[in-house]
Amino acid sequence: GSLFINSFFYFLIGNYSIILVELIYVFFFIYFFSLIQKIYFEQKSIIYISFLILLIPTFITAFNLDQIQYLNIISTNFFSLRLHRPMGTTILLIIFIYILITIFEGNLKRHNSFFLGLTLGLTFASYYYFFIIQIISFFILIIIKFKLNIYNFFKSNILNIVIITLGFS
């Protein structure tokens, strides 16, 4: 799932596609992280916070803090410039978080449904541990938003569920 973009650009450009894909992933990371932060923080500080979060794994490695078990997990699995994982899978996770926040702030819309299904499908194909986290988070959101009335969710969003399934497949 996360190798799809790498393969597509390699087919078009060749060996230089690795550099281009890394730049695209970093841009998407900063862009979607800024969109998530725009909901909760002031406009002035969001780009700085995004860059700081992007540099956390580098700081952990530079200060030799990766000897600590949990900090090592952050520095190697959260976001680094290693293709395809964790770079591609982290982008999919952040896009999913953004879609989940927009669903929580508003309602489940058709374009959100398709991108939610697409993100879930690509995550399932690339890193199923994140997929399990995403599915559990989505069901918790449904439970919170519809106050344990899952039947009303399925009844009122049957078309959106079909779109999520089509995007997933």
N, CA and C of each residue as an Amber inpcrd file, in Angstrom:
protein
   507
   0.8000000  -1.2020000   0.0000000   0.0000000   0.0000000   0.0000000
   0.8350000   1.2540000   0.0000000   1.8430000   1.3110000   0.8430000
   2.6650000   2.5260000   0.8770000   3.7190000   2.5220000  -0.2150000
   3.9630000   1.3920000  -0.8350000   4.9090000   1.3470000  -1.9540000
   4.2710000   1.7530000  -3.2740000   2.9580000   1.9350000  -3.2870000
   2.2770000   2.3060000  -4.5170000   2.8060000   3.6260000  -5.0630000
   2.9250000   4.6390000  -4.2020000   3.4020000   5.9520000  -4.6360000
   4.8570000   5.8570000  -5.0860000   5.6730000   5.1150000  -4.3440000
   7.0780000   4.9490000  -4.7250000   7.2050000   4.2720000  -6.0800000
   6.4270000   3.2460000  -6.3060000   6.4770000   2.5280000  -7.5770000
   5.9970000   3.3900000  -8.7310000   4.9510000   4.1590000  -8.4940000
   4.4130000   5.0280000  -9.5410000   5.4450000   6.0690000  -9.9680000
   6.0610000   6.7390000  -8.9960000   7.0610000   7.7500000  -9.3390000
   8.3330000   7.1220000  -9.9030000   8.6900000   5.9300000  -9.4770000
   9.8540000   5.2600000 -10.0500000   9.6020000   4.9120000 -11.5180000
   8.3920000   4.5370000 -11.8200000   8.0320000   4.2450000 -13.2060000
   8.1180000   5.4900000 -14.0800000   7.7060000   6.6600000 -13.5240000
   7.7110000   7.8980000 -14.2890000   9.0920000   8.5450000 -14.3870000
   9.8130000   8.5960000 -13.2760000  11.0420000   9.3900000 -13.2160000
  12.3000000   8.5370000 -13.2270000  12.2600000   7.4270000 -12.5400000
  13.4560000   6.5990000 -12.4320000  14.0640000   6.7030000 -11.0540000
  15.3900000   6.6860000 -10.9810000  16.0860000   6.6460000  -9.6960000
  15.8940000   7.9070000  -8.8630000  15.6530000   9.0430000  -9.4890000
  15.4700000  10.2900000  -8.7440000  14.1220000  10.3620000  -8.0470000
  13.2920000   9.3980000  -8.2880000  11.9710000   9.4040000  -7.6690000
  12.0480000   9.2510000  -6.1530000  13.0810000   8.6130000  -5.6410000
  13.2090000   8.4260000  -4.1920000  13.3190000   9.7750000  -3.5050000
  14.1060000  10.6680000  -4.0640000  14.2620000  12.0050000  -3.4820000
  12.9530000  12.7750000  -3.5760000  12.2910000  12.6960000  -4.7180000
  11.0270000  13.3940000  -4.8970000   9.9550000  12.8640000  -3.9520000
   9.8850000  11.5640000  -3.7880000   8.8820000  10.9750000  -2.8890000
   9.1570000  11.3720000  -1.4440000  10.4200000  11.4370000  -1.0450000
  10.7390000  11.8890000   0.3110000  10.2660000  13.3210000   0.5260000
  10.4960000  14.1880000  -0.4490000  10.0360000  15.5800000  -0.3280000
   8.5100000  15.6550000  -0.2730000   7.8440000  14.8310000  -1.0730000
   6.3810000  14.8130000  -1.0540000   5.8650000  14.3360000   0.3000000
   6.4780000  13.2910000   0.8550000   6.0570000  12.7950000   2.1690000
   6.2740000  13.8310000   3.2650000   7.3990000  14.5110000   3.2380000
   7.6530000  15.5460000   4.2480000   6.6400000  16.6730000   4.1020000
   6.3520000  17.0710000   2.8590000   5.3460000  18.1060000   2.6390000
   3.9870000  17.6710000   3.1680000   3.5550000  16.4440000   2.8430000
   2.2660000  15.9580000   3.3280000   2.2380000  15.8640000   4.8490000
   3.3430000  15.4340000   5.4480000   3.4080000  15.3540000   6.9000000
   3.1810000  16.7250000   7.5110000   3.9100000  17.7160000   7.0300000
   3.7760000  19.0690000   7.5800000   2.3970000  19.6380000   7.2570000
   1.8960000  19.4040000   6.0550000   0.6010000  19.9520000   5.6580000
  -0.5400000  19.3820000   6.4960000  -0.6220000  18.0570000   6.6020000
  -1.7340000  17.4670000   7.3550000  -1.5790000  17.6850000   8.8520000
  -0.3520000  17.7150000   9.3360000  -0.1720000  18.0180000  10.7430000
  -0.5740000  19.4540000  11.0320000  -0.3080000  20.3640000  10.1010000
  -0.7410000  21.7520000  10.2630000  -2.2590000  21.8640000  10.2260000
  -2.9050000  21.0870000   9.3600000  -4.3710000  21.1010000   9.3190000
  -4.9770000  20.5900000  10.6220000  -4.3660000  19.5690000  11.1910000
  -4.8590000  19.0450000  12.4660000  -4.6790000  20.0810000  13.5600000
  -3.5210000  20.7300000  13.5700000  -3.2550000  21.7140000  14.6100000
  -4.0780000  22.9830000  14.4410000  -4.4490000  23.3100000  13.1990000
  -5.2270000  24.5150000  12.9420000  -6.5660000  24.4690000  13.6680000
  -7.0500000  23.2820000  13.9070000  -8.3260000  23.1300000  14.5970000
  -8.2050000  23.5190000  16.0670000  -7.0410000  23.2510000  16.6790000
  -6.9170000  23.4070000  18.1200000  -5.9470000  24.4900000  18.5720000
  -5.0560000  24.9650000  17.7130000  -4.0410000  25.9380000  18.1190000
  -4.1780000  27.2300000  17.3330000  -3.3800000  28.2410000  17.7320000
  -3.3650000  29.5070000  17.0260000  -2.6870000  29.3480000  15.6700000
  -3.0340000  30.2240000  14.7680000  -2.5120000  30.1540000  13.4110000
  -1.0040000  30.3980000  13.3580000  -0.4570000  31.2450000  14.2440000
   0.9480000  31.6310000  14.1570000   1.9040000  30.4910000  14.4650000
   1.5540000  29.6170000  15.3540000   2.5180000  28.6350000  15.8410000
   2.4090000  27.2560000  15.2060000   1.4680000  27.0280000  14.3070000
   1.2540000  25.6570000  13.8420000   2.3810000  25.1350000  12.9690000
   2.9750000  25.9620000  12.1370000   4.0420000  25.4710000  11.2690000
   5.2870000  25.1490000  12.0870000   5.5440000  25.9180000  13.1420000
   6.6970000  25.6520000  14.0040000   6.5190000  24.3510000  14.7770000
   5.3120000  24.1190000  15.2500000   5.0390000  22.8790000  15.9720000
   5.1690000  21.6800000  15.0320000   4.7130000  21.8230000  13.7880000
   4.8360000  20.7300000  12.8130000   6.2900000  20.3980000  12.5310000
   7.1180000  21.4120000  12.3320000   8.5430000  21.1650000  12.1110000
   9.2010000  20.5410000  13.3380000   8.8120000  20.9960000  14.5200000
   9.3770000  20.4400000  15.7440000   9.0190000  18.9670000  15.8960000
   7.7780000  18.6190000  15.6210000   7.3640000  17.2180000  15.7050000
   8.0730000  16.3840000  14.6450000   8.2930000  16.9680000  13.4790000
   9.0280000  16.2760000  12.4230000  10.4750000  16.0020000  12.8220000
  11.0530000  16.8910000  13.6310000  12.4570000  16.7600000  14.0230000
  12.6760000  15.9710000  15.3190000  11.6170000  15.5780000  15.9980000
  11.7640000  14.8350000  17.2540000  12.5920000  13.5590000  17.0880000
  12.3520000  12.7230000  16.0640000  13.2000000  11.5310000  15.9190000
  14.6770000  11.8700000  15.6970000  14.9540000  12.9640000  15.0000000
  16.3440000  13.3770000  14.7780000  16.9830000  13.8160000  16.0810000
  16.2450000  14.5590000  16.8990000  16.7810000  14.9830000  18.1940000
  17.0500000  13.7890000  19.1070000  16.1650000  12.8190000  19.0860000
  16.3500000  11.6340000  19.9230000  17.6170000  10.8930000  19.5260000
  17.8430000  10.7630000  18.2270000  19.0380000  10.0770000  17.7510000
  20.2970000  10.9170000  17.9870000  20.2040000  12.2220000  17.7680000
  21.3780000  13.0900000  17.9090000  21.8610000  13.1760000  19.3520000
  20.9490000  13.2010000  20.2930000  21.3280000  13.2760000  21.6990000
  21.5010000  11.9050000  22.3400000  21.5270000  10.8770000  21.5170000
  21.7650000   9.5030000  21.9570000  20.7420000   9.0430000  22.9990000
  19.5070000   9.4920000  22.8250000  18.4360000   9.0830000  23.7270000
  17.7130000   7.8470000  23.2180000  18.1550000   7.3160000  22.0740000
  17.4920000   6.1390000  21.5240000  17.8610000   4.8610000  22.2620000
  18.7020000   4.9630000  23.2870000  18.9900000   3.8120000  24.1370000
  17.8220000   3.5010000  25.0700000  16.9780000   4.5080000  25.3160000
  15.7740000   4.3120000  26.1210000  14.7260000   3.6470000  25.2270000
  14.1010000   2.6040000  25.7250000  13.2490000   1.7420000  24.9000000
  12.1290000   2.5050000  24.2010000  11.3610000   3.2880000  24.9180000
  10.2050000   3.9400000  24.3200000  10.6010000   5.0940000  23.4150000
  11.6920000   5.7640000  23.7230000  12.1730000   6.8130000  22.8380000
  12.7460000   6.2170000  21.5550000  13.2990000   5.0180000  21.6470000
  13.7910000   4.3380000  20.4570000  12.6340000   4.0090000  19.5080000
  11.4980000   3.6350000  20.0560000  10.3160000   3.3400000  19.2320000
   9.8600000   4.6040000  18.5060000   9.8750000   5.7520000  19.2010000
   9.4740000   7.0070000  18.5640000  10.4480000   7.3720000  17.4520000
  11.7340000   7.2070000  17.7130000  12.7210000   7.6430000  16.7170000
  12.7870000   6.7160000  15.5120000  12.4150000   5.4590000  15.6590000
  12.5100000   4.5480000  14.5160000  11.1730000   4.2810000  13.8400000
  10.0570000   4.3950000  14.5580000   8.7710000   4.0060000  13.9830000
   7.7980000   5.1450000  13.7630000   8.0310000   6.3140000  14.3400000
   7.0530000   7.3850000  14.1650000   7.2130000   8.0590000  12.8100000
   8.3050000   8.7170000  12.5870000   8.5580000   9.3190000  11.2830000
  10.0490000   9.4400000  11.0820000  10.5300000   8.8070000  10.0620000
  11.9030000   8.9850000   9.6330000  11.8990000   8.9570000   8.1170000
  13.0040000   9.2570000   7.5120000  13.0620000   9.3250000   6.0600000
  13.3940000   7.9820000   5.4350000  13.0220000   6.9160000   6.0980000
  13.2490000   5.5830000   5.5630000  12.0200000   5.1760000   4.7470000
  12.2660000   4.8780000   3.4710000  11.1730000   4.4420000   2.6130000
  10.8310000   3.0090000   2.9560000   9.8310000   2.5570000   2.8580000
   8.4460000   2.9110000   2.7820000   7.8050000   2.9600000   4.1450000
   8.4730000   2.3350000   5.0860000   7.9480000   2.3700000   6.4330000
   9.0630000   2.7760000   7.3510000   8.8990000   3.7680000   8.1320000
   7.6800000   4.3850000   8.6490000   7.1950000   5.6080000   7.8810000
   7.9170000   6.0430000   6.8620000   7.5300000   7.2900000   6.2060000
   6.1330000   7.2070000   5.5950000   5.8710000   6.2570000   4.7540000
   4.5800000   6.1550000   4.0860000   3.4410000   5.7950000   5.0150000
   3.6960000   4.9160000   5.9550000   2.6240000   4.5000000   6.8590000
   2.2710000   5.5950000   7.8590000   3.2400000   6.3980000   8.2630000
   2.9480000   7.5010000   9.1780000   2.0970000   8.5530000   8.4850000
   2.3690000   8.8030000   7.2210000   1.5480000   9.7550000   6.4650000
   0.1050000   9.2550000   6.3950000  -0.0690000   7.9700000   6.1470000
  -1.4230000   7.4100000   6.1090000  -2.1160000   7.5380000   7.4590000
  -1.3760000   7.3380000   8.5470000  -1.9510000   7.4750000   9.8880000
  -2.3560000   8.9200000  10.1630000  -1.5360000   9.8670000   9.7630000
  -1.8520000  11.2710000  10.0190000  -3.0270000  11.7210000   9.1570000
  -3.1000000  11.2580000   7.9160000  -4.2590000  11.5760000   7.0800000
  -5.5250000  10.9840000   7.6930000  -5.4280000   9.7640000   8.2340000
  -6.5820000   9.1560000   8.8920000  -7.0050000   9.9660000  10.1100000
  -6.0410000  10.4270000  10.8970000  -6.3740000  11.2360000  12.0790000
  -7.0750000  12.5180000  11.6580000  -6.5940000  13.1440000  10.5940000
  -7.2400000  14.3630000  10.1080000  -8.6820000  14.0780000   9.6580000
  -8.8900000  13.0080000   8.9150000 -10.2400000  12.6590000   8.4620000
 -11.1370000  12.3590000   9.6550000 -10.6000000  11.6600000  10.6550000
 -11.3730000  11.3440000  11.8490000 -11.7750000  12.6070000  12.6060000
 -10.8710000  13.5720000  12.6880000 -11.1900000  14.8310000  13.3720000
 -12.2530000  15.6010000  12.6060000 -12.1550000  15.6250000  11.2660000
 -13.1880000  16.3260000  10.4940000 -14.5380000  15.6350000  10.6150000
 -14.5460000  14.3170000  10.7200000 -15.8090000  13.6010000  10.9380000
 -16.3530000  13.9220000  12.3270000 -15.4800000  13.9770000  13.3170000
 -15.9210000  14.2630000  14.6810000 -16.4360000  15.6910000  14.8030000
 -15.8000000  16.6360000  14.1300000 -16.2370000  18.0320000  14.1900000
 -17.5200000  18.2650000  13.4040000 -17.7110000  17.5270000  12.3260000
 -18.9130000  17.6740000  11.5040000 -19.6470000  16.3570000  11.4230000
 -19.9960000  15.9810000  10.2240000 -20.6610000  14.7080000   9.9840000
 -19.8690000  13.9170000   8.9520000 -20.2300000  12.6710000   8.8030000
 -19.6100000  11.8080000   7.8080000 -20.1690000  12.1810000   6.4430000
 -19.3190000  12.7580000   5.5880000 -19.7380000  13.1710000   4.2520000
 -19.1970000  12.1950000   3.2230000 -19.7050000  12.2750000   2.0090000
 -19.3250000  11.2980000   0.9900000 -17.8460000  11.3820000   0.6240000
 -17.3060000  12.5900000   0.4680000 -15.8880000  12.6770000   0.1100000
 -15.0010000  12.2250000   1.2640000 -15.4140000  12.4870000   2.5060000
 -14.6760000  11.9550000   3.6560000 -14.7610000  10.4380000   3.6930000
 -15.9100000   9.8970000   3.3040000 -16.0950000   8.4480000   3.3250000
 -15.1540000   7.7610000   2.3510000 -15.0310000   8.3070000   1.1440000
 -14.1530000   7.6830000   0.1630000 -12.6950000   7.7360000   0.6150000
 -12.2490000   8.9020000   1.0790000 -10.8530000   9.0210000   1.5130000
 -10.5870000   8.2310000   2.7820000 -11.6010000   8.0890000   3.6390000
 -11.4620000   7.2360000   4.8140000 -11.2630000   5.7870000   4.3970000
 -12.0700000   5.3130000   3.4680000 -11.9170000   3.9450000   2.9750000
 -10.6010000   3.7360000   2.2580000 -10.1830000   4.7090000   1.4460000
  -8.9100000   4.6140000   0.7340000  -7.7360000   4.5670000   1.7040000
  -7.7740000   5.4130000   2.7130000  -6.7080000   5.4180000   3.7160000
  -6.6810000   4.1090000   4.4960000  -7.8520000   3.6100000   4.8580000
  -7.9070000   2.3290000   5.5640000  -7.3800000   1.1930000   4.6980000
  -7.7280000   1.1930000   3.4210000  -7.2630000   0.1490000   2.5140000
  -5.7560000   0.1830000   2.3120000  -5.2020000   1.3780000   2.1030000
  -3.7530000   1.4920000   1.9210000  -3.0010000   1.1410000   3.2050000
  -3.5590000   1.5170000   4.3500000  -2.9170000   1.1700000   5.6170000
  -2.9750000  -0.3320000   5.8590000  -4.0960000  -0.9530000   5.5280000
  -4.2120000  -2.4010000   5.6910000  -3.1920000  -3.1360000   4.8340000
  -2.9500000  -2.6160000   3.6340000  -2.0040000  -3.2520000   2.7290000
  -0.5550000  -2.9720000   3.0960000  -0.2980000  -1.9170000   3.8760000
   1.0890000  -1.5640000   4.1520000   1.5290000  -1.8870000   5.5740000
   0.6860000  -1.6240000   6.5660000   1.1030000  -1.8300000   7.9600000
  -0.1470000  -2.0920000   8.7850000  -0.4810000  -3.3510000   8.9650000
  -1.7660000  -3.6970000   9.5610000  -1.8680000  -3.3500000  11.0450000
  -0.7440000  -3.0810000  11.7260000  -0.8230000  -2.6300000  13.1190000
  -1.5000000  -1.2690000  13.1950000  -1.1380000  -0.3570000  12.2770000
  -1.8230000   0.9350000  12.2250000  -3.2790000   0.7530000  11.8010000
  -3.5540000  -0.2180000  10.9510000  -4.9190000  -0.4760000  10.5160000
  -5.7980000  -0.8660000  11.7030000  -5.2930000  -1.6950000  12.5790000
  -6.0630000  -2.1080000  13.7620000  -6.3330000  -0.9060000  14.6540000
  -5.3270000  -0.0530000  14.8260000  -5.5050000   1.1690000  15.6160000
  -6.5630000   2.0650000  14.9680000  -6.5250000   2.1660000  13.6390000
  -7.4800000   3.0180000  12.9360000  -8.9060000   2.4920000  13.0480000
  -9.0910000   1.2020000  12.9000000 -10.4400000   0.6270000  12.9910000
 -11.0050000   0.7990000  14.3950000 -10.1920000   0.5320000  15.3950000
 -10.6560000   0.7140000  16.7780000 -11.0030000   2.1690000  17.0340000
 -10.1780000   3.0990000  16.5430000 -10.4540000   4.5300000  16.7200000
 -11.7390000   4.9410000  16.0140000 -11.9640000   4.4110000  14.8280000
 -13.1820000   4.7510000  14.0900000 -14.4250000   4.2400000  14.8140000
 -14.3710000   3.0270000  15.3550000 -15.5210000   2.5100000  16.0870000
 -15.7450000   3.2590000  17.3950000 -14.6800000   3.6820000  18.0510000
 -14.8400000   4.5030000  19.2590000 -15.4850000   5.8380000  18.9030000
 -15.0800000   6.4250000  17.7700000 -15.6960000   7.6730000  17.3230000
 -17.1810000   7.4780000  17.0470000 -17.5430000   6.3840000  16.4070000
 -18.9600000   6.1060000  16.1290000 -19.7340000   5.9620000  17.4300000
 -19.1480000   5.2500000  18.3810000 -19.8220000   5.0500000  19.6690000
 -20.0030000   6.3780000  20.3980000 -18.9800000   7.2240000  20.3820000
 -19.0730000   8.5130000  21.0630000 -20.0530000   9.4390000  20.3500000
 -19.9520000   9.4990000  19.0380000 -20.7730000  10.4430000  18.2660000
 -22.2530000  10.0510000  18.2780000 -22.5490000   8.7720000  18.2160000
 -23.9360000   8.3180000  18.1650000 -24.4220000   7.7660000  19.4950000
 -23.6740000   7.9750000  20.5480000 -24.0860000   7.6510000  21.9160000
 -24.5930000   6.2180000  22.0490000 -23.7390000   5.2780000  21.6320000
 -23.9740000   3.8410000  21.7270000 -25.1470000   3.3400000  20.8940000
 -25.6590000   4.1530000  19.9890000 -26.7600000   3.7250000  19.1410000
 -26.2170000   3.4360000  17.7450000 -25.5990000   2.2880000  17.6030000
 -24.9280000   1.9010000  16.3640000 -25.9630000   1.6780000  15.2570000
 -27.1280000   1.2160000  15.6030000 -28.1640000   0.9620000  14.6030000
 -28.5260000   2.2490000  13.8530000 -28.6710000   3.3620000  14.5890000
 -28.9760000   4.6390000  13.9260000 -27.8450000   5.0750000  13.0070000
 -26.5980000   4.7950000  13.3940000 -25.4730000   5.1450000  12.5290000
 -25.5530000   4.3810000  11.2140000 -25.7640000   3.0650000  11.2890000
 -25.8410000   2.2690000  10.0680000 -27.0640000   2.6380000   9.2300000
 -28.1770000   2.9550000   9.8860000 -29.3940000   3.3020000   9.1670000
 -29.2520000   4.6510000   8.4500000 -28.6420000   5.6220000   9.0930000
 -28.5570000   6.9600000   8.4910000 -27.3640000   7.1180000   7.5530000
 -26.3880000   6.2130000   7.6100000 -25.1770000   6.3540000   6.8010000
 -24.9080000   5.1370000   5.9200000 -25.9360000   4.5020000   5.4060000
 -25.7350000   3.2900000   4.6070000 -24.9690000   3.5990000   3.3220000
 -25.2620000   4.7330000   2.6870000 -24.5360000   5.0970000   1.4680000
 -23.0680000   5.4010000   1.7720000 -22.8070000   6.0650000   2.8830000
 -21.4230000   6.3420000   3.2730000 -20.6580000   5.0610000   3.5940000
 -21.3150000   4.0850000   4.1690000 -20.6630000   2.8040000   4.4580000
 -20.3120000   2.0770000   3.1630000 -21.1870000   2.1670000   2.1700000
 -20.8870000   1.5740000   0.8660000 -19.6940000   2.2830000   0.2240000
 -19.6370000   3.6250000   0.3420000 -18.5230000   4.3900000  -0.2210000
 -17.2220000   4.0540000   0.5060000 -17.2650000   3.8930000   1.8380000
 -16.0760000   3.4940000   2.6040000 -15.5960000   2.1210000   2.1170000
 -16.5440000   1.2040000   1.9060000 -16.1690000  -0.1400000   1.4370000
 -15.5580000  -0.0880000   0.0330000 -16.1080000   0.7370000  -0.8450000
 -15.5390000   0.8730000  -2.1860000 -14.1530000   1.5080000  -2.1350000
 -13.9800000   2.5180000  -1.3010000 -12.6660000   3.1370000  -1.1570000
 -11.6490000   2.1720000  -0.5520000 -12.0950000   1.3410000   0.3640000
 -11.2140000   0.3590000   0.9930000 -10.7440000  -0.6840000  -0.0270000
 -11.6710000  -1.1380000  -0.8590000 -11.2870000  -2.1710000  -1.8240000
 -10.6300000  -1.5720000  -3.0320000
